[in-house]
Amino acid sequence: MKQMAAYVAALEIIYPGRAIEAAVLYTQTPQLFALPVARLAAYKDAFAETQESFALPPIE
């Protein structure tokens, strides 16, 4: 759940103003399970406000 919350948090930054939803797809049955926003929010609150970013080395 924490990993999915991280994906949602990242996508909310990449696509501001868009609705981001998370779900898990079980391919054997096939079934799609939407992950509740409230459960994801509990994990997202623990994330740092800003994330550290590392610059890529120059391409030669």
mmCIF file of C-alpha atoms in Angstrom, residues 1 4 21-24 33-40:
data_model
loop_
_atom_site.group_PDB
_atom_site.id
_atom_site.type_symbol
_atom_site.label_atom_id
_atom_site.label_comp_id
_atom_site.label_asym_id
_atom_site.label_seq_id
_atom_site.Cartn_x
_atom_site.Cartn_y
_atom_site.Cartn_z
ATOM 1 C CA MET A 1 0.000 0.000 0.000
ATOM 2 C CA MET A 4 1.095 2.633 -4.334
ATOM 3 C CA GLU A 21 -6.582 6.950 -8.616
ATOM 4 C CA ALA A 22 -4.796 3.725 -7.706
ATOM 5 C CA ALA A 23 -5.910 0.168 -8.247
ATOM 6 C CA VAL A 24 -4.539 -3.360 -8.280
ATOM 7 C CA PHE A 33 -9.573 -3.504 -7.015
ATOM 8 C CA ALA A 34 -9.607 0.246 -6.450
ATOM 9 C CA LEU A 35 -7.492 1.342 -3.498
ATOM 10 C CA PRO A 36 -9.356 3.671 -1.117
ATOM 11 C CA VAL A 37 -8.092 7.251 -1.107
ATOM 12 C CA ALA A 38 -8.285 7.392 2.698
ATOM 13 C CA ARG A 39 -5.953 4.395 3.102
ATOM 14 C CA LEU A 40 -3.447 5.856 0.633
#
